[in-house]
mmCIF file of C-alpha atoms in Angstrom:
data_model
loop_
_atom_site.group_PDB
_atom_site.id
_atom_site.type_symbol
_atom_site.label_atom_id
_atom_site.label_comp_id
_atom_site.label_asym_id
_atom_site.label_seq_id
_atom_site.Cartn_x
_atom_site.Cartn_y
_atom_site.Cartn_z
ATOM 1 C CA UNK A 1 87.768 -80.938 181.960
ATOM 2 C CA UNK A 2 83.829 -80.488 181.095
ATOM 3 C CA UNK A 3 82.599 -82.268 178.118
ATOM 4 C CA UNK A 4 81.831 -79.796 175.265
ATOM 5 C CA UNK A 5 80.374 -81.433 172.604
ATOM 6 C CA UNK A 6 79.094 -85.026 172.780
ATOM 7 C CA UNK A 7 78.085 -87.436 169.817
ATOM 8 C CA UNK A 8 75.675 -90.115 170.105
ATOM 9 C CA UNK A 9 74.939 -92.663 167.134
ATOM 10 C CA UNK A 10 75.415 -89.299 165.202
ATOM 11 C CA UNK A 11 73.966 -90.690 161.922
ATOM 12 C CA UNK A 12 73.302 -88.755 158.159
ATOM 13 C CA UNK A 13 72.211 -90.445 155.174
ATOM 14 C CA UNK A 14 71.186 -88.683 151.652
ATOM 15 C CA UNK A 15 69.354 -90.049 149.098
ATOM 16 C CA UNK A 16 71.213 -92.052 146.028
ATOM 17 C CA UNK A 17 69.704 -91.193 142.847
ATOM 18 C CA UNK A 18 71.252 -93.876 140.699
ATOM 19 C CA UNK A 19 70.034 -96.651 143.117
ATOM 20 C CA UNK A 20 66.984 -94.322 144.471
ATOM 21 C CA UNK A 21 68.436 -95.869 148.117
ATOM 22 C CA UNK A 22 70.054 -94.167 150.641
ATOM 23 C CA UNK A 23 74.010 -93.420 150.847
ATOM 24 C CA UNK A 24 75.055 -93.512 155.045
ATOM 25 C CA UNK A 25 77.695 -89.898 154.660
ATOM 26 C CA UNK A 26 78.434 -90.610 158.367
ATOM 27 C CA UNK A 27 77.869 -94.068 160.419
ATOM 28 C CA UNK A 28 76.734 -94.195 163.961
ATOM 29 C CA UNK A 29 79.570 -91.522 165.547
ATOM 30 C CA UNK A 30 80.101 -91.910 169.173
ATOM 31 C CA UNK A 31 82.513 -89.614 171.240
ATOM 32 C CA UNK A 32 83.167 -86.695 173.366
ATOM 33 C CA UNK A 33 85.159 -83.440 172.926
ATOM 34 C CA UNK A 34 86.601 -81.942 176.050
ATOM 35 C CA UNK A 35 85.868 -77.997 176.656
ATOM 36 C CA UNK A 36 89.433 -76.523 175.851
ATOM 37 C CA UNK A 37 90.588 -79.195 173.923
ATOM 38 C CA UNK A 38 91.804 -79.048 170.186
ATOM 39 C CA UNK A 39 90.348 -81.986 168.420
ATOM 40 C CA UNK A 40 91.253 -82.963 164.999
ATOM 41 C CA UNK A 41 89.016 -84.920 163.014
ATOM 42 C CA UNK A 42 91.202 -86.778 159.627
ATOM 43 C CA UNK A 43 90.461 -88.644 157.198
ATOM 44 C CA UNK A 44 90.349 -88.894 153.188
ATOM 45 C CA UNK A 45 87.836 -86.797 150.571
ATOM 46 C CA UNK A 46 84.369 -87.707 151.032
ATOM 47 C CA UNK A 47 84.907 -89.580 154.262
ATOM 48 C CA UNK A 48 82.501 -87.522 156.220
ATOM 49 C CA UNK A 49 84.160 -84.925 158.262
ATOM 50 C CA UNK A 50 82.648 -81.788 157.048
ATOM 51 C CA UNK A 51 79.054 -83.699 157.102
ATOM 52 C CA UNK A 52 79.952 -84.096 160.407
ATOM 53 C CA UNK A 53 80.813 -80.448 161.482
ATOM 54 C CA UNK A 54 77.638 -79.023 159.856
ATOM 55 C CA UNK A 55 75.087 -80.844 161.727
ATOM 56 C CA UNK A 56 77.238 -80.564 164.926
ATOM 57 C CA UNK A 57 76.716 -76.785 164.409
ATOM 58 C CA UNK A 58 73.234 -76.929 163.566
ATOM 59 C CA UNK A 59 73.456 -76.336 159.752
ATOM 60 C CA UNK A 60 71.680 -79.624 158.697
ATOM 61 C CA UNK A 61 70.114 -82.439 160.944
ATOM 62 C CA UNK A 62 71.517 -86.184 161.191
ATOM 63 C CA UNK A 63 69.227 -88.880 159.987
ATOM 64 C CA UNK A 64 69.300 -90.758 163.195
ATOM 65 C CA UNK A 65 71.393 -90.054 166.331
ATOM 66 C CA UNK A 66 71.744 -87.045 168.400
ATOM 67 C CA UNK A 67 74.469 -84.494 169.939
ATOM 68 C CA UNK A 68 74.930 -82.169 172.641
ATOM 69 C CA UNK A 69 76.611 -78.794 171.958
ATOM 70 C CA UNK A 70 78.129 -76.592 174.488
ATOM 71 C CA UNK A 71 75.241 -77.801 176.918
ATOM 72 C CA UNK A 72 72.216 -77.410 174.036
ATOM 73 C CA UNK A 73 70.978 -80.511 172.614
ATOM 74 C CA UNK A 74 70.867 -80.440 168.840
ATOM 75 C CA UNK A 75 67.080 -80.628 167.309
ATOM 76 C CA UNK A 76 65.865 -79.037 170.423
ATOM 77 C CA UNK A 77 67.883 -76.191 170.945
ATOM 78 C CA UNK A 78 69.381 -75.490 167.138
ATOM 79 C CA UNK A 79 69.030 -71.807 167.393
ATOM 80 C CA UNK A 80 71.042 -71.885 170.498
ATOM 81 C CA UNK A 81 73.912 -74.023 169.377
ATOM 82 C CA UNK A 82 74.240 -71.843 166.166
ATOM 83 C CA UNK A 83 74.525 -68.530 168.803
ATOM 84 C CA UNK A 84 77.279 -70.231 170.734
ATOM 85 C CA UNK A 85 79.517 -72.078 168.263
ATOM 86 C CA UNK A 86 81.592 -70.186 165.147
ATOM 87 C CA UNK A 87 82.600 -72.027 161.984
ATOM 88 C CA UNK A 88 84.525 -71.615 159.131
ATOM 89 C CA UNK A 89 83.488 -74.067 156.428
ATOM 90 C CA UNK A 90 86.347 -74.819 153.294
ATOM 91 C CA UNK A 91 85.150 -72.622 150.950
ATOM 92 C CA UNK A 92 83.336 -69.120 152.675
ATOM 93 C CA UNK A 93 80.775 -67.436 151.512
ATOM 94 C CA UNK A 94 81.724 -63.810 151.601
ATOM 95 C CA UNK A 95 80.372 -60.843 150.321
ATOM 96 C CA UNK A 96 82.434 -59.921 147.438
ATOM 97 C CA UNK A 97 80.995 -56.473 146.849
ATOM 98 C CA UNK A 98 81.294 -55.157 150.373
ATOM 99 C CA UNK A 99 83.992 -54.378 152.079
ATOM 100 C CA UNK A 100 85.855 -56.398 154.607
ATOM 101 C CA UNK A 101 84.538 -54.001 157.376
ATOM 102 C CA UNK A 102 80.897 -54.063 156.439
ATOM 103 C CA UNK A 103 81.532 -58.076 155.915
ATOM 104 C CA UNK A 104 82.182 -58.293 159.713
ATOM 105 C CA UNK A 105 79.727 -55.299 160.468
ATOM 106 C CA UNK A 106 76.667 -57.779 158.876
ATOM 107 C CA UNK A 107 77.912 -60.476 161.031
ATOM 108 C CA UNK A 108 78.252 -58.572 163.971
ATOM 109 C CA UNK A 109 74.624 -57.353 163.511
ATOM 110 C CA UNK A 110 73.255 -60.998 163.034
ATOM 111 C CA UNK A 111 75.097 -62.687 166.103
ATOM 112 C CA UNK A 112 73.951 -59.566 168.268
ATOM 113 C CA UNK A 113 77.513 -58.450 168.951
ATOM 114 C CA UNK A 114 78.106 -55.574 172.217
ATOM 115 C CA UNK A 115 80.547 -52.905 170.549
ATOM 116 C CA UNK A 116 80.867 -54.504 167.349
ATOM 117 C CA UNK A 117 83.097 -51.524 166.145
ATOM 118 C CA UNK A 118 85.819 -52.472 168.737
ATOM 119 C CA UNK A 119 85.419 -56.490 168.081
ATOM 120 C CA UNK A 120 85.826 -55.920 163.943
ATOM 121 C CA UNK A 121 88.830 -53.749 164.583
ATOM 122 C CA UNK A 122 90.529 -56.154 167.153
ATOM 123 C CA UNK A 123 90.256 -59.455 164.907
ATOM 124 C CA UNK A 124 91.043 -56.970 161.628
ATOM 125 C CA UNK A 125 94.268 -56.182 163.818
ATOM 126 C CA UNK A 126 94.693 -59.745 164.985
ATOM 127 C CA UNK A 127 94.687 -61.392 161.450
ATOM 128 C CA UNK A 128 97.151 -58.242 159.406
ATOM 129 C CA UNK A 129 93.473 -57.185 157.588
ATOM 130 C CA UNK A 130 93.527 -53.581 159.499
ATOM 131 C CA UNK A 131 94.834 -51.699 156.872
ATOM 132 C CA UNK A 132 92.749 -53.029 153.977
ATOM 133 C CA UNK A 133 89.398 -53.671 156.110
ATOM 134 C CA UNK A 134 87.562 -50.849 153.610
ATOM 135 C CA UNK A 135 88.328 -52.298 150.288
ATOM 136 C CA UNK A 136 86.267 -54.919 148.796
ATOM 137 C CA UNK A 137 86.525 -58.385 149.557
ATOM 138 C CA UNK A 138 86.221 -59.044 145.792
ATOM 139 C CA UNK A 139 89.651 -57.843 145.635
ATOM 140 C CA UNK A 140 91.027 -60.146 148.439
ATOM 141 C CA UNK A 141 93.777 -63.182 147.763
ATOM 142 C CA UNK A 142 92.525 -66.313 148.926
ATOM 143 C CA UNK A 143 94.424 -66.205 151.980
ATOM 144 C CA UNK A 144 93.303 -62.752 152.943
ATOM 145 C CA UNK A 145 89.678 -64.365 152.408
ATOM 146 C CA UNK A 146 90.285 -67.073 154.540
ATOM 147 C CA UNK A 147 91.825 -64.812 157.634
ATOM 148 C CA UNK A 148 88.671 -62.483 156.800
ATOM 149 C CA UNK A 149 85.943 -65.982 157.142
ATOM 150 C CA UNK A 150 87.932 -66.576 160.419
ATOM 151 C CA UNK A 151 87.849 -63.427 162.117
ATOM 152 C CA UNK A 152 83.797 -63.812 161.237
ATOM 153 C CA UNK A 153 83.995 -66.837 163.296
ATOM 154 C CA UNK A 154 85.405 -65.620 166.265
ATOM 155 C CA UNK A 155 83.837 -61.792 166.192
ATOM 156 C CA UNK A 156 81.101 -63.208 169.195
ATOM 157 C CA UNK A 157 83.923 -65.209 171.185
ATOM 158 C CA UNK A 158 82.230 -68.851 170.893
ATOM 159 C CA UNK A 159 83.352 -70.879 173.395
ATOM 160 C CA UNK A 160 83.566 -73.641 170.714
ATOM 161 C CA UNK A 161 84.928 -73.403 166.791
ATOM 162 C CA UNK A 162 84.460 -76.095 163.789
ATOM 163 C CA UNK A 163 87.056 -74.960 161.448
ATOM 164 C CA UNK A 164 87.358 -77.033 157.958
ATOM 165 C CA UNK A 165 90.312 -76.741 156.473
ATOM 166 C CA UNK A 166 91.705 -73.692 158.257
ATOM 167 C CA UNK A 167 95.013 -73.275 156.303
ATOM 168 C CA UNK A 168 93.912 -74.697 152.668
ATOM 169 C CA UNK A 169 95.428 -72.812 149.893
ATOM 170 C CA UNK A 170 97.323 -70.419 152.449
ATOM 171 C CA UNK A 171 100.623 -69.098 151.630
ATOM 172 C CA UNK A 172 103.341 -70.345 154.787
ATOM 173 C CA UNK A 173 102.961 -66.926 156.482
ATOM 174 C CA UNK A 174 99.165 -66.584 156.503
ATOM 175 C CA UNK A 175 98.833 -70.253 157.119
ATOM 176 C CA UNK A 176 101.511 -69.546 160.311
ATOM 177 C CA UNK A 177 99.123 -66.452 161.422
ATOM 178 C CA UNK A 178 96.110 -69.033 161.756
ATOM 179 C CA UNK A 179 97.897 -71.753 163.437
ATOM 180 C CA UNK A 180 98.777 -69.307 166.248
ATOM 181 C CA UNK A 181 95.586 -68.033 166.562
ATOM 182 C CA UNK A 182 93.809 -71.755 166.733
ATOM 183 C CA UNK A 183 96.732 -72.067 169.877
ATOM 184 C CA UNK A 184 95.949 -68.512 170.956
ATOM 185 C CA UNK A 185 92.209 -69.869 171.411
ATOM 186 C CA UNK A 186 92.797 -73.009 172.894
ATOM 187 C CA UNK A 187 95.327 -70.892 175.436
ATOM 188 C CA UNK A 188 92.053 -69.330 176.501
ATOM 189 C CA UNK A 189 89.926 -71.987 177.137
ATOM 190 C CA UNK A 190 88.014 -72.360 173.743
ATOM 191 C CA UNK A 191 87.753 -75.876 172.160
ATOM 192 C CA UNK A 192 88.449 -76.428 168.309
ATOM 193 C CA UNK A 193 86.857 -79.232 166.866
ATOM 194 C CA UNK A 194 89.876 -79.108 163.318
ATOM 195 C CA UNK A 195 88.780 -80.854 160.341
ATOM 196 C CA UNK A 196 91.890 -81.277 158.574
ATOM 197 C CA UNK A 197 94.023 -82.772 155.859
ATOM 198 C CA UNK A 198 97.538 -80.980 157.161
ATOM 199 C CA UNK A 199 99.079 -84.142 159.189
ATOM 200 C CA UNK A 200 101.938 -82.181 160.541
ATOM 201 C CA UNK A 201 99.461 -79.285 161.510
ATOM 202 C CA UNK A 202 97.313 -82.080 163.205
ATOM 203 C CA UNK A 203 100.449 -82.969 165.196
ATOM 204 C CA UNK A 204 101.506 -79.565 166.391
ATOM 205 C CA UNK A 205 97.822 -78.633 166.786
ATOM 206 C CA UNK A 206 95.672 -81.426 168.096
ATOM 207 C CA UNK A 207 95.042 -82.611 171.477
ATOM 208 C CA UNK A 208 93.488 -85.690 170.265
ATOM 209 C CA UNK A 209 92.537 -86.761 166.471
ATOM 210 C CA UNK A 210 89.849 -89.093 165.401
ATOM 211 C CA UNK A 211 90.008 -91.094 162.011
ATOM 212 C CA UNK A 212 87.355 -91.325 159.841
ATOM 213 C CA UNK A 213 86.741 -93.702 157.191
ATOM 214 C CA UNK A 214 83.947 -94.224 155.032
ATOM 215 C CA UNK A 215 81.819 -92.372 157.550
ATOM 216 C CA UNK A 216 83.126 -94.801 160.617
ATOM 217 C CA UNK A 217 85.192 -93.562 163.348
ATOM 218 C CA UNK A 218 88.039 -95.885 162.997
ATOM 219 C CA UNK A 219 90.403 -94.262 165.420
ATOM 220 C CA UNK A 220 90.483 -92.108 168.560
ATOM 221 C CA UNK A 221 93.301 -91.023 171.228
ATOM 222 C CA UNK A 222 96.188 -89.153 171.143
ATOM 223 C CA UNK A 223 99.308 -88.702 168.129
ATOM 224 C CA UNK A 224 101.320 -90.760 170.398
ATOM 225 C CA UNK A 225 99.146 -93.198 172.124
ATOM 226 C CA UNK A 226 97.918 -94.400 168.407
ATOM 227 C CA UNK A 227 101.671 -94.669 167.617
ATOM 228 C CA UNK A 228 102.272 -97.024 170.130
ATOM 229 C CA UNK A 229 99.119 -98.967 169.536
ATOM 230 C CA UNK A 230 100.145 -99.586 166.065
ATOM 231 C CA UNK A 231 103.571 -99.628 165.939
ATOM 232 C CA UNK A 232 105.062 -99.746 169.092
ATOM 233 C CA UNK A 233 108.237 -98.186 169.561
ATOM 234 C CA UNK A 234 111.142 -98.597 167.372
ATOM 235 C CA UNK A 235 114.570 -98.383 168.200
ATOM 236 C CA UNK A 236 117.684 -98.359 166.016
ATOM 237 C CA UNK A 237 121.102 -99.900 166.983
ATOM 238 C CA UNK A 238 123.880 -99.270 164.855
ATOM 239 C CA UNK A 239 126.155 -102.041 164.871
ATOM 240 C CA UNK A 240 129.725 -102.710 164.191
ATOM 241 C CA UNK A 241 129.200 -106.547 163.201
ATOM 242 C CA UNK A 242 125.362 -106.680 161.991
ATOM 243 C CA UNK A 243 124.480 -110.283 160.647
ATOM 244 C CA UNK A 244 121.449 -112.400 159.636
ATOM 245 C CA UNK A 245 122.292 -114.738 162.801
ATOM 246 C CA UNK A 246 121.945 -111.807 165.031
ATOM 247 C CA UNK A 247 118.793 -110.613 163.395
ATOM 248 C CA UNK A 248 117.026 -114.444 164.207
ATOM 249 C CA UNK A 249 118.598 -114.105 167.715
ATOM 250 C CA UNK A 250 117.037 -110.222 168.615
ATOM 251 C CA UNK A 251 113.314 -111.944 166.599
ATOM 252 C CA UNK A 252 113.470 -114.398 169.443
ATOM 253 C CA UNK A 253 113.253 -112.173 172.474
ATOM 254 C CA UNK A 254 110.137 -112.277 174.102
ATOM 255 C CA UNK A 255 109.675 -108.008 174.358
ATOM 256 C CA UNK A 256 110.533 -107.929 170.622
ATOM 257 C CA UNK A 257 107.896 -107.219 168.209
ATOM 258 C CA UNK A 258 109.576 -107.124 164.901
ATOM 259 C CA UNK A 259 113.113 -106.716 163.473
ATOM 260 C CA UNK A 260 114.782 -105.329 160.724
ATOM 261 C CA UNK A 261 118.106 -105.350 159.495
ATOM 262 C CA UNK A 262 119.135 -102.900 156.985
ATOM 263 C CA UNK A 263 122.960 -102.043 156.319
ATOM 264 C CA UNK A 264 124.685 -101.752 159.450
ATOM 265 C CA UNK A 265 121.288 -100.631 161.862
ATOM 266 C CA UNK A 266 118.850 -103.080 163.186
ATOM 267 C CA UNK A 267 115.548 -101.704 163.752
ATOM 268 C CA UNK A 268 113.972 -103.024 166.401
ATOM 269 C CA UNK A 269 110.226 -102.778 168.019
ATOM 270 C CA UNK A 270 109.493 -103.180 171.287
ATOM 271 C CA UNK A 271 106.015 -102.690 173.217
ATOM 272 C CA UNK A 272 107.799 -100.477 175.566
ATOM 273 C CA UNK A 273 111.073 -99.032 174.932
ATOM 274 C CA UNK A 274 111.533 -97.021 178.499
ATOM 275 C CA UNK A 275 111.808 -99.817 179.707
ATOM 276 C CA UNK A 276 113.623 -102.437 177.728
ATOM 277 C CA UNK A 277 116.099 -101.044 175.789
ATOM 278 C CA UNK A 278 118.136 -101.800 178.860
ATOM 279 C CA UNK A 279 117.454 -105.244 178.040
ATOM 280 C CA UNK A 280 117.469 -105.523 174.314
ATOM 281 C CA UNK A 281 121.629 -103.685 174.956
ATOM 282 C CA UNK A 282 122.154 -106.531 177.612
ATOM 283 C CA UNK A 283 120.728 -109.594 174.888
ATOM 284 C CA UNK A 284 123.062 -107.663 172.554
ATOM 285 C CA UNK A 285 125.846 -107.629 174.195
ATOM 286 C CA UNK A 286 125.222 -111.324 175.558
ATOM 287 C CA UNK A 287 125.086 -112.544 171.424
ATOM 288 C CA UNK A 288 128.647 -110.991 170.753
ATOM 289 C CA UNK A 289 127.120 -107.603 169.096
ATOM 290 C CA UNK A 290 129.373 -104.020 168.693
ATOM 291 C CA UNK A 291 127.193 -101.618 169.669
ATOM 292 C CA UNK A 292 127.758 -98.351 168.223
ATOM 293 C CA UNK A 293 124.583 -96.587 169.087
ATOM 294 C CA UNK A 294 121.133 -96.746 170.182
ATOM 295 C CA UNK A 295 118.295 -94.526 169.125
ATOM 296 C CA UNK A 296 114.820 -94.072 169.705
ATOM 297 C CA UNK A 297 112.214 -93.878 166.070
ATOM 298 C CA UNK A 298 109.344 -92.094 165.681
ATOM 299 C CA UNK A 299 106.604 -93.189 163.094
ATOM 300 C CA UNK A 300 104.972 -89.786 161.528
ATOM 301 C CA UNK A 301 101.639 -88.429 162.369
ATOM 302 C CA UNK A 302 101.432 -89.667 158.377
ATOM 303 C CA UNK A 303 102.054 -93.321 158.698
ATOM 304 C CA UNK A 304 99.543 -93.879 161.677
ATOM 305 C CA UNK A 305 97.080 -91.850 159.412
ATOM 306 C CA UNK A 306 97.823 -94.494 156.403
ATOM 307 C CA UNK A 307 97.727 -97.562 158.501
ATOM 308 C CA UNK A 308 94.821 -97.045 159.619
ATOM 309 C CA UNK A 309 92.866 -95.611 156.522
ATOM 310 C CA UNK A 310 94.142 -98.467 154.438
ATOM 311 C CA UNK A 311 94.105 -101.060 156.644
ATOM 312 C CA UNK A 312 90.474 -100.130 157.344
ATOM 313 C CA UNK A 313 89.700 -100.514 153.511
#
C-alpha cells in the first residue's frame, strides 16, 4: 500500500472568549492513512474528529502542523486537495428549492465533471434516488438527504472520501444502502477516512480506527490488535466442580492474566490463547477440575472504545 493521507503535528486551536485564550480542538495528530484503506476515526462529542476532517480536506487551516493529501500538501496545494477528495460533513447543506437532479447538476458543474448527465444518473440509480431525482430536495426525508449529500461526494470519483457520520439518523435500510457502498468503494481502491459514532459499523467497516480524546490520538491499530492490547484474550471454562481454591490455583499460572469465577464458568485471560489454552486444560486437569467446555471471548468493538476513552480521562 501507498500512503494517502499523512498527518504531521496536525494542530487547530480557536479562540476562547470567556478566558480570551486559546482552546487546542485537536493536539499535535500524527499518522498515516493507507490508499484503499477504510479508516475510522472514534471518539466522544467535541473530541475533535470533524475539526479534523475539515482541514484534512482543505475547508479550514490547522494552527500549527501540516498534512499531505492524496500527494498535495495542505496550505500549498488547497485547491488541489479540495478537487481530489469528496466529503460529506453531518449535517449537508443542500439546496432545498432545487431538485435533487439540478443539486448534483451544480456540483457536477463546480468539480468540472466529463458527462455529468451519465454520473448524476448512475449514483441517483446507485443510492434508490432515480425515481424522485426531479422533485425538490425540500421534500426529501432525512435519509433520502443524506444518500443525496453522498452521491454529491462521489459524482467526480475521489480517490479519497471524509465521511462524518455517514448513517446518522438513517432508517436500517438506507443506513444498509450506505454501508455497502462505503465497502463498494473501498472494493475499488478508494480510501475512507469514517468519522463515526456507530461502534458495530466501525467493526464491520474499518480497516483500522484511531481514538480520539480531548483532541489527542489516544489509540491506533486494528479492532483486534487493540483487543488484545487491552484485554488479552479471554477464555471461558465451564466447570463441573468450580471453587474459590481452584480460582487462587488458575491466578497463579504464570500465562494467566486475570481470573474470574462466576457460577459454574471461570473466565480466564491469557496473553495468548492459540497457544495456551492447551496448557491452562492441562493445569486444569492437573488441580482435579471437570471440564465441561472451553470457549474463546470476545470483548466488543464498545468496551475497547470505553477503556480507552475513560481511562484516558
Amino acid at each position: 500500500m501507498t500512503t494517502a493521507i499523512t498527518l504531521e503535528n496536525l494542530t487547530r486551536r480557536f479562540p476562547d472568549g470567556k478566558n480570551q485564550t486559546e482552546f487546542t480542538a485537536v493536539d499535535a495528530l500524527t499518522f498515516t492513512v493507507e490508499r484503499g484503506e477504510v479508516f475510522g476515526f472514534l471518539g466522544p462529542n467535541g473530541a475533535g474528529k470533524t475539526t479534523t476532517i475539515r482541514m484534512l480536506a482543505a475547508l479550514i487551516a490547522p494552527s500549527a502542523g501540516t498534512a499531505t493529501v492524496n500527494g498535495y500538501r495542505l496550505g500549498e496545494n488547497n485547491t488541489a486537495i479540495r478537487g481530489s477528495v469528496g466529503i460529506l460533513t453531518e449535517s449537508p447543506g443542500l439546496y432545498e428549492n432545487l431538485s435533487a437532479r439540478k443539486n448534483l447538476r451544480f456540483f457536477a458543474e463546480l468539480y468540472g465533471v466529463e458527462n455529468p448527465a451519465a454520473q448524476i444518473e448512475k449514483y441517483l440509480r446507485q443510492f434508490g434516488l432515480a425515481d424522485r431525482g426531479d422533485e425538490t430536495v425540500g421534500t426529501f426525508s432525512k435519509g433520502m438527504k443524506q444518500k443525496l449529500a453522498l452521491a454529491r461526494a462521489m459524482l467526480h470519483e475521489p480517490p479519497i472520501l471524509f465521511l462524518d457520520e455517514p448513517t446518522s439518523g438513517l432508517d436500517p435500510s438506507a443506513a444498509k444502502t450506505v454501508r455497502q457502498a462505503i465497502e463498494m468503494l473501498s472494493g475499488a481502491g478508494r480510501t475512507i477516512f469514517l468519522n463515526t459514532h456507530n461502534l458495530n459499523e466501525a467493526e464491520r467497516l474499518c480497516d483500522r480506527i484511531g481514538v480520539l480524546n480531548r483532541g489527542k490520538l489516544v489509540a491506533l491499530d486494528t479492532p483486534a490488535a487493540l483487543r488484545q492490547r487491552l484485554f488479552g484474550q479471554a477464555v471461558a471454562v465451564r466447570l463441573e466442580n468450580p471453587t474459590p481454591q481452584l480460582t487462587e490455583q488458575v491466578t497463579q499460572l504464570p500465562f494467566v492474566r486475570r481470573v474470574n469465577l462466576a457460577n459454574d464458568t471461570l473466565a480466564v485471560t491469557l496473553a495468548d490463547a492459540a497457544a495456551q489454552i492447551p496448557d491452562l486444560v492441562a493445569a486444569l486437569v492437573g488441580f482435579g477440575a471437570r471440564i465441561r467446555s472451553v470457549a474463546e471471548q470476545t470483548h466488543s468493538l464498545e468496551e475497547v472504545y470505553l477503556s480507552l476513552v475513560e481511562g484516558d480521562e
